[in-house]
Amino acid sequence: MKLRQGIHRIATWFRHATNAVAAAMLAVMFISFLITVLFRYVLNWPAGWASELSTMMWVWLVLFGAAFTLGERDEIRFDIFYSNVPPLARRVMTVLFSFGVVLLFLMSLPAVYDYVTFMKVQSTSYLRVRYDWLYSIYVVFAVAVVIRYLWLGIRAALGHDPMVASEPKSDSNRG
């Protein structure tokens, strides 16, 4: 029981930390957007660096958020058919889909890694951030997707119905 509580504490801390990182990225993106507008339209100064920073934060926010902050229920999907089949069929579909996603991402991972590391030869125009650093978040995203869908597929194979809400309890509901 103590192991389970320890894992739950670590998972809760990780969830809060990733949400904080995503919020910080959103704040940086928003502030750099405001600076871009101020510099370009009010002061009539060039603001390429702020625009570039906003774009970089957007790339990182989308991929980091998809990897670490979005839950399975937050993802957009077309589930008219999926939600209207019996639980056994949903589990089978989840296992097959998860296997397919894991297989595709694992097959693409070596090429993705090679391409991202190759991009060290270029950097952004204003801030001079190397593209391999900028797009390294995609490798992290791909690994996170593999882990997430392995977990979902294994849980479905063991009998967990994917449609049953499995959201973690919020800290206010602990008791």
PDB file of N, CA and C in Angstrom, residues 109-122 130-140:
ATOM      1  N   LEU A 109      10.712   6.060 -35.223  1.00  0.00           N
ATOM      2  CA  LEU A 109      11.604   6.688 -34.249  1.00  0.00           C
ATOM      3  C   LEU A 109      13.064   6.803 -34.709  1.00  0.00           C
ATOM      4  N   PRO A 110      13.666   5.772 -35.281  1.00  0.00           N
ATOM      5  CA  PRO A 110      15.061   5.941 -35.736  1.00  0.00           C
ATOM      6  C   PRO A 110      15.204   7.036 -36.800  1.00  0.00           C
ATOM      7  N   ALA A 111      14.289   7.090 -37.745  1.00  0.00           N
ATOM      8  CA  ALA A 111      14.362   8.122 -38.780  1.00  0.00           C
ATOM      9  C   ALA A 111      14.111   9.507 -38.193  1.00  0.00           C
ATOM     10  N   VAL A 112      13.189   9.598 -37.264  1.00  0.00           N
ATOM     11  CA  VAL A 112      12.907  10.878 -36.609  1.00  0.00           C
ATOM     12  C   VAL A 112      14.140  11.352 -35.852  1.00  0.00           C
ATOM     13  N   TYR A 113      14.740  10.462 -35.102  1.00  0.00           N
ATOM     14  CA  TYR A 113      15.946  10.821 -34.340  1.00  0.00           C
ATOM     15  C   TYR A 113      17.070  11.259 -35.283  1.00  0.00           C
ATOM     16  N   ASP A 114      17.278  10.506 -36.359  1.00  0.00           N
ATOM     17  CA  ASP A 114      18.317  10.875 -37.331  1.00  0.00           C
ATOM     18  C   ASP A 114      18.058  12.255 -37.919  1.00  0.00           C
ATOM     19  N   TYR A 115      16.809  12.527 -38.277  1.00  0.00           N
ATOM     20  CA  TYR A 115      16.491  13.810 -38.886  1.00  0.00           C
ATOM     21  C   TYR A 115      16.664  14.956 -37.888  1.00  0.00           C
ATOM     22  N   VAL A 116      16.181  14.760 -36.676  1.00  0.00           N
ATOM     23  CA  VAL A 116      16.302  15.819 -35.669  1.00  0.00           C
ATOM     24  C   VAL A 116      17.776  16.099 -35.384  1.00  0.00           C
ATOM     25  N   THR A 117      18.585  15.057 -35.235  1.00  0.00           N
ATOM     26  CA  THR A 117      20.011  15.295 -34.968  1.00  0.00           C
ATOM     27  C   THR A 117      20.710  15.894 -36.176  1.00  0.00           C
ATOM     28  N   PHE A 118      20.249  15.568 -37.381  1.00  0.00           N
ATOM     29  CA  PHE A 118      20.817  16.172 -38.582  1.00  0.00           C
ATOM     30  C   PHE A 118      20.551  17.677 -38.634  1.00  0.00           C
ATOM     31  N   MET A 119      19.451  18.102 -38.054  1.00  0.00           N
ATOM     32  CA  MET A 119      19.058  19.512 -38.130  1.00  0.00           C
ATOM     33  C   MET A 119      19.974  20.434 -37.326  1.00  0.00           C
ATOM     34  N   LYS A 120      21.005  19.902 -36.697  1.00  0.00           N
ATOM     35  CA  LYS A 120      21.946  20.763 -35.975  1.00  0.00           C
ATOM     36  C   LYS A 120      22.693  21.695 -36.916  1.00  0.00           C
ATOM     37  N   VAL A 121      22.622  21.441 -38.213  1.00  0.00           N
ATOM     38  CA  VAL A 121      23.340  22.271 -39.186  1.00  0.00           C
ATOM     39  C   VAL A 121      22.634  23.600 -39.432  1.00  0.00           C
ATOM     40  N   GLN A 122      21.389  23.723 -38.988  1.00  0.00           N
ATOM     41  CA  GLN A 122      20.651  24.966 -39.188  1.00  0.00           C
ATOM     42  C   GLN A 122      20.213  25.536 -37.848  1.00  0.00           C
ATOM     43  N   ARG A 130      19.523  26.271 -32.436  1.00  0.00           N
ATOM     44  CA  ARG A 130      19.713  25.183 -33.402  1.00  0.00           C
ATOM     45  C   ARG A 130      18.409  24.396 -33.548  1.00  0.00           C
ATOM     46  N   TYR A 131      18.129  23.996 -34.786  1.00  0.00           N
ATOM     47  CA  TYR A 131      16.892  23.271 -35.040  1.00  0.00           C
ATOM     48  C   TYR A 131      16.855  21.908 -34.359  1.00  0.00           C
ATOM     49  N   ASP A 132      17.987  21.294 -34.110  1.00  0.00           N
ATOM     50  CA  ASP A 132      17.939  20.017 -33.400  1.00  0.00           C
ATOM     51  C   ASP A 132      17.442  20.208 -31.970  1.00  0.00           C
ATOM     52  N   TRP A 133      17.795  21.337 -31.342  1.00  0.00           N
ATOM     53  CA  TRP A 133      17.268  21.631 -30.009  1.00  0.00           C
ATOM     54  C   TRP A 133      15.791  21.988 -30.077  1.00  0.00           C
ATOM     55  N   LEU A 134      15.438  22.752 -31.085  1.00  0.00           N
ATOM     56  CA  LEU A 134      14.045  23.176 -31.232  1.00  0.00           C
ATOM     57  C   LEU A 134      13.108  21.983 -31.433  1.00  0.00           C
ATOM     58  N   TYR A 135      13.506  21.065 -32.308  1.00  0.00           N
ATOM     59  CA  TYR A 135      12.619  19.947 -32.636  1.00  0.00           C
ATOM     60  C   TYR A 135      12.908  18.679 -31.837  1.00  0.00           C
ATOM     61  N   SER A 136      13.792  18.754 -30.866  1.00  0.00           N
ATOM     62  CA  SER A 136      14.050  17.592 -30.011  1.00  0.00           C
ATOM     63  C   SER A 136      12.805  17.193 -29.222  1.00  0.00           C
ATOM     64  N   ILE A 137      11.915  18.117 -29.011  1.00  0.00           N
ATOM     65  CA  ILE A 137      10.680  17.812 -28.286  1.00  0.00           C
ATOM     66  C   ILE A 137       9.840  16.781 -29.033  1.00  0.00           C
ATOM     67  N   TYR A 138      10.011  16.693 -30.353  1.00  0.00           N
ATOM     68  CA  TYR A 138       9.243  15.688 -31.094  1.00  0.00           C
ATOM     69  C   TYR A 138       9.689  14.278 -30.728  1.00  0.00           C
ATOM     70  N   VAL A 139      10.968  14.077 -30.495  1.00  0.00           N
ATOM     71  CA  VAL A 139      11.458  12.757 -30.083  1.00  0.00           C
ATOM     72  C   VAL A 139      10.858  12.403 -28.721  1.00  0.00           C
ATOM     73  N   VAL A 140      10.843  13.358 -27.815  1.00  0.00           N
ATOM     74  CA  VAL A 140      10.236  13.146 -26.495  1.00  0.00           C
ATOM     75  C   VAL A 140       8.752  12.817 -26.651  1.00  0.00           C
TER      76      VAL A 140
END
